[in-house]
PDB file of C-alpha atoms in Angstrom:
ATOM      1  CA  UNK A   1       0.000   0.000   0.000  1.00 95.00           C
ATOM      2  CA  UNK A   2       1.008   3.622  -0.383  1.00 96.00           C
ATOM      3  CA  UNK A   3       0.699   6.606   1.945  1.00 98.00           C
ATOM      4  CA  UNK A   4       0.075   9.917   0.166  1.00 98.00           C
ATOM      5  CA  UNK A   5       0.847  13.288   1.757  1.00 98.00           C
ATOM      6  CA  UNK A   6       0.646  16.824   0.374  1.00 98.00           C
ATOM      7  CA  UNK A   7       4.028  17.967  -0.855  1.00 98.00           C
ATOM      8  CA  UNK A   8       3.988  21.161   1.171  1.00 98.00           C
ATOM      9  CA  UNK A   9       1.914  23.294   3.532  1.00 98.00           C
ATOM     10  CA  UNK A  10       2.495  26.709   4.996  1.00 97.00           C
ATOM     11  CA  UNK A  11       1.000  28.713   7.805  1.00 97.00           C
ATOM     12  CA  UNK A  12       1.776  31.636  10.061  1.00 97.00           C
ATOM     13  CA  UNK A  13       3.169  31.472  13.583  1.00 97.00           C
ATOM     14  CA  UNK A  14       0.483  30.942  16.203  1.00 97.00           C
ATOM     15  CA  UNK A  15      -1.922  29.340  13.745  1.00 98.00           C
ATOM     16  CA  UNK A  16      -2.961  25.705  13.366  1.00 98.00           C
ATOM     17  CA  UNK A  17      -2.015  23.430  10.482  1.00 98.00           C
ATOM     18  CA  UNK A  18      -3.142  19.927   9.568  1.00 98.00           C
ATOM     19  CA  UNK A  19      -1.179  17.486   7.404  1.00 98.00           C
ATOM     20  CA  UNK A  20      -3.030  14.563   5.867  1.00 98.00           C
ATOM     21  CA  UNK A  21      -1.848  11.049   5.036  1.00 98.00           C
ATOM     22  CA  UNK A  22      -4.095   8.900   2.847  1.00 98.00           C
ATOM     23  CA  UNK A  23      -3.725   5.126   2.623  1.00 97.00           C
ATOM     24  CA  UNK A  24      -4.170   3.673  -0.873  1.00 97.00           C
ATOM     25  CA  UNK A  25      -5.464   0.230   0.044  1.00 94.00           C
ATOM     26  CA  UNK A  26      -6.525  -1.453   3.228  1.00 93.00           C
ATOM     27  CA  UNK A  27      -8.069   0.383   6.134  1.00 94.00           C
ATOM     28  CA  UNK A  28      -6.125   3.224   7.733  1.00 95.00           C
ATOM     29  CA  UNK A  29      -7.566   2.095  11.049  1.00 94.00           C
ATOM     30  CA  UNK A  30      -6.205  -1.439  10.785  1.00 94.00           C
ATOM     31  CA  UNK A  31      -2.566  -0.596  11.521  1.00 95.00           C
ATOM     32  CA  UNK A  32      -1.152   2.151  13.707  1.00 96.00           C
ATOM     33  CA  UNK A  33       0.061   5.354  12.107  1.00 97.00           C
ATOM     34  CA  UNK A  34       3.140   7.223  13.263  1.00 98.00           C
ATOM     35  CA  UNK A  35       4.413  10.709  12.411  1.00 98.00           C
ATOM     36  CA  UNK A  36       8.048  11.815  12.273  1.00 98.00           C
ATOM     37  CA  UNK A  37       9.576  15.269  12.169  1.00 98.00           C
ATOM     38  CA  UNK A  38      12.814  15.832  10.301  1.00 98.00           C
ATOM     39  CA  UNK A  39      14.602  19.132  10.535  1.00 97.00           C
ATOM     40  CA  UNK A  40      17.238  19.952   7.882  1.00 94.00           C
ATOM     41  CA  UNK A  41      20.435  18.033   8.407  1.00 94.00           C
ATOM     42  CA  UNK A  42      19.012  15.909  11.211  1.00 97.00           C
ATOM     43  CA  UNK A  43      17.644  12.425  11.630  1.00 98.00           C
ATOM     44  CA  UNK A  44      13.883  11.972  11.982  1.00 98.00           C
ATOM     45  CA  UNK A  45      12.259  11.909  15.411  1.00 98.00           C
ATOM     46  CA  UNK A  46       8.797  10.653  16.280  1.00 98.00           C
ATOM     47  CA  UNK A  47       6.121  13.170  17.233  1.00 98.00           C
ATOM     48  CA  UNK A  48       3.127  10.780  17.209  1.00 98.00           C
ATOM     49  CA  UNK A  49       2.924   6.988  17.546  1.00 97.00           C
ATOM     50  CA  UNK A  50       0.028   4.555  17.754  1.00 96.00           C
ATOM     51  CA  UNK A  51      -2.250   7.007  15.878  1.00 96.00           C
ATOM     52  CA  UNK A  52      -2.397   9.713  18.550  1.00 96.00           C
ATOM     53  CA  UNK A  53       0.126   9.024  21.320  1.00 96.00           C
ATOM     54  CA  UNK A  54       2.895  11.553  21.938  1.00 97.00           C
ATOM     55  CA  UNK A  55       6.395  10.395  22.865  1.00 96.00           C
ATOM     56  CA  UNK A  56       7.877  11.847  25.985  1.00 95.00           C
ATOM     57  CA  UNK A  57       9.018  15.417  25.420  1.00 96.00           C
ATOM     58  CA  UNK A  58       6.722  16.170  22.483  1.00 97.00           C
ATOM     59  CA  UNK A  59       4.483  19.151  23.324  1.00 97.00           C
ATOM     60  CA  UNK A  60       0.718  18.745  23.317  1.00 96.00           C
ATOM     61  CA  UNK A  61       0.553  21.185  20.416  1.00 98.00           C
ATOM     62  CA  UNK A  62       1.067  18.054  18.313  1.00 98.00           C
ATOM     63  CA  UNK A  63      -1.900  15.718  17.902  1.00 98.00           C
ATOM     64  CA  UNK A  64      -2.795  12.787  15.675  1.00 98.00           C
ATOM     65  CA  UNK A  65      -6.083  11.392  14.450  1.00 97.00           C
ATOM     66  CA  UNK A  66      -7.576   8.781  12.140  1.00 97.00           C
ATOM     67  CA  UNK A  67     -10.552   9.256   9.797  1.00 97.00           C
ATOM     68  CA  UNK A  68     -11.888   5.990   8.435  1.00 95.00           C
ATOM     69  CA  UNK A  69     -14.336   7.747   6.114  1.00 96.00           C
ATOM     70  CA  UNK A  70     -11.479   9.267   4.100  1.00 96.00           C
ATOM     71  CA  UNK A  71      -9.065   6.434   4.917  1.00 97.00           C
ATOM     72  CA  UNK A  72      -6.578   8.962   6.146  1.00 98.00           C
ATOM     73  CA  UNK A  73      -4.577  10.017   9.159  1.00 98.00           C
ATOM     74  CA  UNK A  74      -3.849  13.584  10.154  1.00 98.00           C
ATOM     75  CA  UNK A  75      -1.189  15.408  12.111  1.00 98.00           C
ATOM     76  CA  UNK A  76      -2.344  18.694  13.604  1.00 98.00           C
ATOM     77  CA  UNK A  77       0.060  21.252  15.004  1.00 98.00           C
ATOM     78  CA  UNK A  78      -1.469  24.143  16.918  1.00 98.00           C
ATOM     79  CA  UNK A  79       0.155  27.344  18.118  1.00 98.00           C
ATOM     80  CA  UNK A  80       2.736  27.079  15.339  1.00 98.00           C
ATOM     81  CA  UNK A  81       6.293  28.094  16.152  1.00 97.00           C
ATOM     82  CA  UNK A  82       9.102  28.800  13.741  1.00 96.00           C
ATOM     83  CA  UNK A  83      10.917  25.772  15.198  1.00 96.00           C
ATOM     84  CA  UNK A  84       8.126  23.546  13.825  1.00 98.00           C
ATOM     85  CA  UNK A  85       9.355  24.250  10.296  1.00 98.00           C
ATOM     86  CA  UNK A  86      10.477  20.831   9.071  1.00 98.00           C
ATOM     87  CA  UNK A  87       9.571  17.848   6.925  1.00 98.00           C
ATOM     88  CA  UNK A  88       6.910  15.553   8.359  1.00 98.00           C
ATOM     89  CA  UNK A  89       6.451  11.904   7.399  1.00 98.00           C
ATOM     90  CA  UNK A  90       3.600   9.557   8.198  1.00 98.00           C
ATOM     91  CA  UNK A  91       4.386   5.866   8.549  1.00 98.00           C
ATOM     92  CA  UNK A  92       2.438   2.657   8.900  1.00 96.00           C
ATOM     93  CA  UNK A  93       3.028  -1.035   8.285  1.00 94.00           C
ATOM     94  CA  UNK A  94       1.529  -4.399   7.490  1.00 89.00           C
ATOM     95  CA  UNK A  95       2.567  -7.852   8.636  1.00 88.00           C
ATOM     96  CA  UNK A  96       5.922  -7.835   6.816  1.00 91.00           C
ATOM     97  CA  UNK A  97       6.762  -4.309   5.704  1.00 93.00           C
ATOM     98  CA  UNK A  98       6.854  -0.737   6.903  1.00 96.00           C
ATOM     99  CA  UNK A  99       5.806   2.186   4.701  1.00 97.00           C
ATOM    100  CA  UNK A 100       6.519   5.914   4.802  1.00 98.00           C
ATOM    101  CA  UNK A 101       4.534   8.648   3.163  1.00 98.00           C
ATOM    102  CA  UNK A 102       6.361  10.896   0.739  1.00 98.00           C
ATOM    103  CA  UNK A 103       6.737  13.666   3.279  1.00 98.00           C
ATOM    104  CA  UNK A 104       5.293  17.155   3.702  1.00 98.00           C
ATOM    105  CA  UNK A 105       7.402  20.275   3.971  1.00 98.00           C
ATOM    106  CA  UNK A 106       5.941  22.591   6.583  1.00 98.00           C
ATOM    107  CA  UNK A 107       6.854  26.244   6.216  1.00 98.00           C
ATOM    108  CA  UNK A 108       6.079  28.582   9.093  1.00 97.00           C
ATOM    109  CA  UNK A 109       6.137  32.107   7.723  1.00 90.00           C
TER     110      UNK A 109
ATOM    111  CA  UNK B   1      21.152   7.458  27.111  1.00 95.00           C
ATOM    112  CA  UNK B   2      19.771   5.425  24.228  1.00 96.00           C
ATOM    113  CA  UNK B   3      22.033   5.920  21.245  1.00 98.00           C
ATOM    114  CA  UNK B   4      22.590   4.472  17.784  1.00 98.00           C
ATOM    115  CA  UNK B   5      25.721   5.225  15.782  1.00 98.00           C
ATOM    116  CA  UNK B   6      26.057   4.183  12.144  1.00 98.00           C
ATOM    117  CA  UNK B   7      29.352   3.727  10.346  1.00 98.00           C
ATOM    118  CA  UNK B   8      30.742   2.218   7.176  1.00 97.00           C
ATOM    119  CA  UNK B   9      29.447   4.649   4.586  1.00 97.00           C
ATOM    120  CA  UNK B  10      31.587   6.088   1.835  1.00 97.00           C
ATOM    121  CA  UNK B  11      32.096   6.274  -1.908  1.00 98.00           C
ATOM    122  CA  UNK B  12      31.868   2.978  -3.768  1.00 98.00           C
ATOM    123  CA  UNK B  13      31.934   1.970  -7.416  1.00 98.00           C
ATOM    124  CA  UNK B  14      28.767   0.612  -9.043  1.00 97.00           C
ATOM    125  CA  UNK B  15      28.554  -3.148  -8.691  1.00 97.00           C
ATOM    126  CA  UNK B  16      30.721  -3.226  -5.583  1.00 98.00           C
ATOM    127  CA  UNK B  17      29.770  -4.040  -1.990  1.00 98.00           C
ATOM    128  CA  UNK B  18      29.671  -2.190   1.306  1.00 98.00           C
ATOM    129  CA  UNK B  19      28.805  -3.184   4.859  1.00 98.00           C
ATOM    130  CA  UNK B  20      27.185  -0.712   7.210  1.00 98.00           C
ATOM    131  CA  UNK B  21      27.245  -1.060  10.987  1.00 98.00           C
ATOM    132  CA  UNK B  22      25.011   0.400  13.662  1.00 98.00           C
ATOM    133  CA  UNK B  23      26.315   0.296  17.232  1.00 98.00           C
ATOM    134  CA  UNK B  24      23.714   0.522  19.973  1.00 98.00           C
ATOM    135  CA  UNK B  25      24.125   1.657  23.548  1.00 98.00           C
ATOM    136  CA  UNK B  26      21.997   2.658  26.516  1.00 97.00           C
ATOM    137  CA  UNK B  27      19.413  -0.116  26.218  1.00 97.00           C
ATOM    138  CA  UNK B  28      19.121  -3.902  26.204  1.00 97.00           C
ATOM    139  CA  UNK B  29      19.901  -4.403  22.528  1.00 97.00           C
ATOM    140  CA  UNK B  30      19.150  -8.127  22.463  1.00 97.00           C
ATOM    141  CA  UNK B  31      15.459  -7.512  23.252  1.00 96.00           C
ATOM    142  CA  UNK B  32      14.686  -5.110  20.394  1.00 96.00           C
ATOM    143  CA  UNK B  33      14.145  -5.492  16.689  1.00 96.00           C
ATOM    144  CA  UNK B  34      16.105  -3.122  14.460  1.00 98.00           C
ATOM    145  CA  UNK B  35      15.461  -1.384  11.133  1.00 98.00           C
ATOM    146  CA  UNK B  36      17.427   0.189   8.314  1.00 98.00           C
ATOM    147  CA  UNK B  37      15.904   3.186   6.503  1.00 98.00           C
ATOM    148  CA  UNK B  38      17.466   5.299   3.771  1.00 98.00           C
ATOM    149  CA  UNK B  39      16.974   8.753   2.311  1.00 98.00           C
ATOM    150  CA  UNK B  40      18.222   9.647  -1.148  1.00 98.00           C
ATOM    151  CA  UNK B  41      19.452  13.236  -1.594  1.00 97.00           C
ATOM    152  CA  UNK B  42      16.497  15.621  -1.447  1.00 96.00           C
ATOM    153  CA  UNK B  43      14.037  12.723  -1.251  1.00 97.00           C
ATOM    154  CA  UNK B  44      11.835  11.053   1.346  1.00 98.00           C
ATOM    155  CA  UNK B  45      12.357   8.154   3.708  1.00 98.00           C
ATOM    156  CA  UNK B  46      12.405   4.581   2.412  1.00 98.00           C
ATOM    157  CA  UNK B  47      12.201   1.624   4.770  1.00 98.00           C
ATOM    158  CA  UNK B  48      14.665  -1.092   3.752  1.00 98.00           C
ATOM    159  CA  UNK B  49      14.841  -3.932   6.219  1.00 98.00           C
ATOM    160  CA  UNK B  50      13.978  -5.188   9.687  1.00 97.00           C
ATOM    161  CA  UNK B  51      15.466  -7.909  11.868  1.00 97.00           C
ATOM    162  CA  UNK B  52      13.863  -9.491  14.921  1.00 96.00           C
ATOM    163  CA  UNK B  53      15.504  -9.176  18.333  1.00 96.00           C
ATOM    164  CA  UNK B  54      17.021 -12.644  18.030  1.00 95.00           C
ATOM    165  CA  UNK B  55      17.682 -12.592  14.287  1.00 95.00           C
ATOM    166  CA  UNK B  56      15.029 -15.232  13.683  1.00 96.00           C
ATOM    167  CA  UNK B  57      13.082 -13.175  11.138  1.00 96.00           C
ATOM    168  CA  UNK B  58      14.175 -10.669   8.536  1.00 97.00           C
ATOM    169  CA  UNK B  59      12.116  -8.530   6.183  1.00 97.00           C
ATOM    170  CA  UNK B  60      13.118  -6.485   3.138  1.00 97.00           C
ATOM    171  CA  UNK B  61      11.598  -3.990   0.732  1.00 97.00           C
ATOM    172  CA  UNK B  62      11.370  -5.438  -2.765  1.00 95.00           C
ATOM    173  CA  UNK B  63      13.898  -3.004  -4.232  1.00 94.00           C
ATOM    174  CA  UNK B  64      16.766  -4.457  -2.179  1.00 96.00           C
ATOM    175  CA  UNK B  65      15.655  -8.062  -1.769  1.00 96.00           C
ATOM    176  CA  UNK B  66      18.430 -10.375  -2.919  1.00 96.00           C
ATOM    177  CA  UNK B  67      21.077  -7.598  -2.844  1.00 98.00           C
ATOM    178  CA  UNK B  68      21.005  -6.418   0.774  1.00 98.00           C
ATOM    179  CA  UNK B  69      21.274  -8.591   3.889  1.00 98.00           C
ATOM    180  CA  UNK B  70      20.515  -7.523   7.432  1.00 98.00           C
ATOM    181  CA  UNK B  71      22.174  -9.257  10.373  1.00 98.00           C
ATOM    182  CA  UNK B  72      23.014  -8.612  13.992  1.00 98.00           C
ATOM    183  CA  UNK B  73      25.500  -9.589  16.675  1.00 98.00           C
ATOM    184  CA  UNK B  74      23.884  -9.258  20.067  1.00 98.00           C
ATOM    185  CA  UNK B  75      27.208  -9.847  21.793  1.00 97.00           C
ATOM    186  CA  UNK B  76      28.492  -6.657  20.147  1.00 98.00           C
ATOM    187  CA  UNK B  77      25.222  -4.688  20.320  1.00 98.00           C
ATOM    188  CA  UNK B  78      25.485  -4.113  16.607  1.00 98.00           C
ATOM    189  CA  UNK B  79      23.239  -4.498  13.571  1.00 98.00           C
ATOM    190  CA  UNK B  80      24.661  -4.679  10.065  1.00 98.00           C
ATOM    191  CA  UNK B  81      23.522  -4.074   6.504  1.00 98.00           C
ATOM    192  CA  UNK B  82      25.510  -5.883   3.844  1.00 98.00           C
ATOM    193  CA  UNK B  83      24.910  -4.191   0.504  1.00 98.00           C
ATOM    194  CA  UNK B  84      25.955  -5.964  -2.686  1.00 98.00           C
ATOM    195  CA  UNK B  85      25.686  -5.082  -6.385  1.00 97.00           C
ATOM    196  CA  UNK B  86      25.347  -1.415  -5.531  1.00 98.00           C
ATOM    197  CA  UNK B  87      23.728   0.951  -8.029  1.00 97.00           C
ATOM    198  CA  UNK B  88      23.728   4.696  -8.431  1.00 97.00           C
ATOM    199  CA  UNK B  89      20.179   4.784  -7.115  1.00 97.00           C
ATOM    200  CA  UNK B  90      21.387   3.334  -3.807  1.00 97.00           C
ATOM    201  CA  UNK B  91      23.099   6.643  -3.084  1.00 98.00           C
ATOM    202  CA  UNK B  92      21.539   7.866   0.153  1.00 98.00           C
ATOM    203  CA  UNK B  93      21.927   8.504   3.834  1.00 98.00           C
ATOM    204  CA  UNK B  94      21.363   5.218   5.632  1.00 98.00           C
ATOM    205  CA  UNK B  95      19.785   5.301   9.085  1.00 98.00           C
ATOM    206  CA  UNK B  96      19.326   2.549  11.619  1.00 98.00           C
ATOM    207  CA  UNK B  97      16.428   2.766  14.049  1.00 98.00           C
ATOM    208  CA  UNK B  98      15.184   0.774  17.003  1.00 97.00           C
ATOM    209  CA  UNK B  99      11.838  -1.023  16.678  1.00 96.00           C
ATOM    210  CA  UNK B 100       9.580  -0.051  19.582  1.00 94.00           C
ATOM    211  CA  UNK B 101       6.429  -2.051  20.170  1.00 88.00           C
ATOM    212  CA  UNK B 102       3.082  -0.248  20.032  1.00 85.00           C
ATOM    213  CA  UNK B 103       0.791  -3.113  20.917  1.00 83.00           C
ATOM    214  CA  UNK B 104      -1.717  -5.201  18.992  1.00 86.00           C
ATOM    215  CA  UNK B 105      -3.672  -3.293  16.371  1.00 88.00           C
ATOM    216  CA  UNK B 106      -7.089  -3.989  14.883  1.00 86.00           C
ATOM    217  CA  UNK B 107      -5.637  -6.234  12.182  1.00 88.00           C
ATOM    218  CA  UNK B 108      -4.033  -8.502  14.763  1.00 83.00           C
ATOM    219  CA  UNK B 109      -0.535  -7.290  13.912  1.00 86.00           C
ATOM    220  CA  UNK B 110       1.811  -6.218  16.691  1.00 86.00           C
ATOM    221  CA  UNK B 111       2.534  -2.663  15.650  1.00 86.00           C
ATOM    222  CA  UNK B 112       5.758  -0.803  16.114  1.00 90.00           C
ATOM    223  CA  UNK B 113       7.472   2.514  15.532  1.00 94.00           C
ATOM    224  CA  UNK B 114      10.996   3.795  15.098  1.00 97.00           C
ATOM    225  CA  UNK B 115      12.767   5.314  18.065  1.00 96.00           C
ATOM    226  CA  UNK B 116      15.458   6.471  18.264  1.00 97.00           C
ATOM    227  CA  UNK B 117      17.239   6.907  14.952  1.00 98.00           C
ATOM    228  CA  UNK B 118      20.957   7.101  14.419  1.00 98.00           C
ATOM    229  CA  UNK B 119      22.568  10.128  12.820  1.00 98.00           C
ATOM    230  CA  UNK B 120      22.952   8.315   9.511  1.00 98.00           C
ATOM    231  CA  UNK B 121      25.863   7.383   7.285  1.00 98.00           C
ATOM    232  CA  UNK B 122      26.196   8.558   3.684  1.00 98.00           C
ATOM    233  CA  UNK B 123      26.676   6.032   0.910  1.00 98.00           C
ATOM    234  CA  UNK B 124      27.603   7.359  -2.522  1.00 98.00           C
ATOM    235  CA  UNK B 125      27.636   4.963  -5.446  1.00 98.00           C
ATOM    236  CA  UNK B 126      29.534   6.553  -8.298  1.00 97.00           C
ATOM    237  CA  UNK B 127      32.191   5.816 -10.845  1.00 93.00           C
TER     238      UNK B 127
END
């Protein structure tokens, strides 16, 4: 299966942005979805796991959700800060493989 | 603290081989599965391979099946990626990541996520 994300999104500081991740086949709700943040020149770090859980240290401005009607997952970042500017990747899996979305470049301007 | 450090990258001729290493510290390595993920220049993340905690199961993406081999040495807290018959399109930063369990999902699969990631090692395949 494939995970499709918008190539880029932009929003102003203090606002809220949502990044979508649509699964091509199979139910989005069947397997957990994770989200990773990657700043330029750095390795990715998880901001959401198990659909909506936040790893320790990730602020509650980051939230995840699943929408079975659109077969998609979403990452929502509220109270945007300039430090949130990064690439964001969704990720899921099946029994024998792990899949990343193509990534979304978030610009905070 | 939990840390992963990759090594072994470099410039290699097409058709040649390279072995990457990922040294783990700060956690009980022998109880965790491990992954390799790569990122071509300016591109997104591509999952490559996963090995169970005890090496009993290994999984690969189709694009590297038959060319790449994942292995581990729990006595050295290290996971490896042997890459053979390298191509220009294998040029990328290669990351290792720990497999962290997320529990049983609705499909009956034991889900997992990647945490932490190493800093990556650059592999350039070029003549």
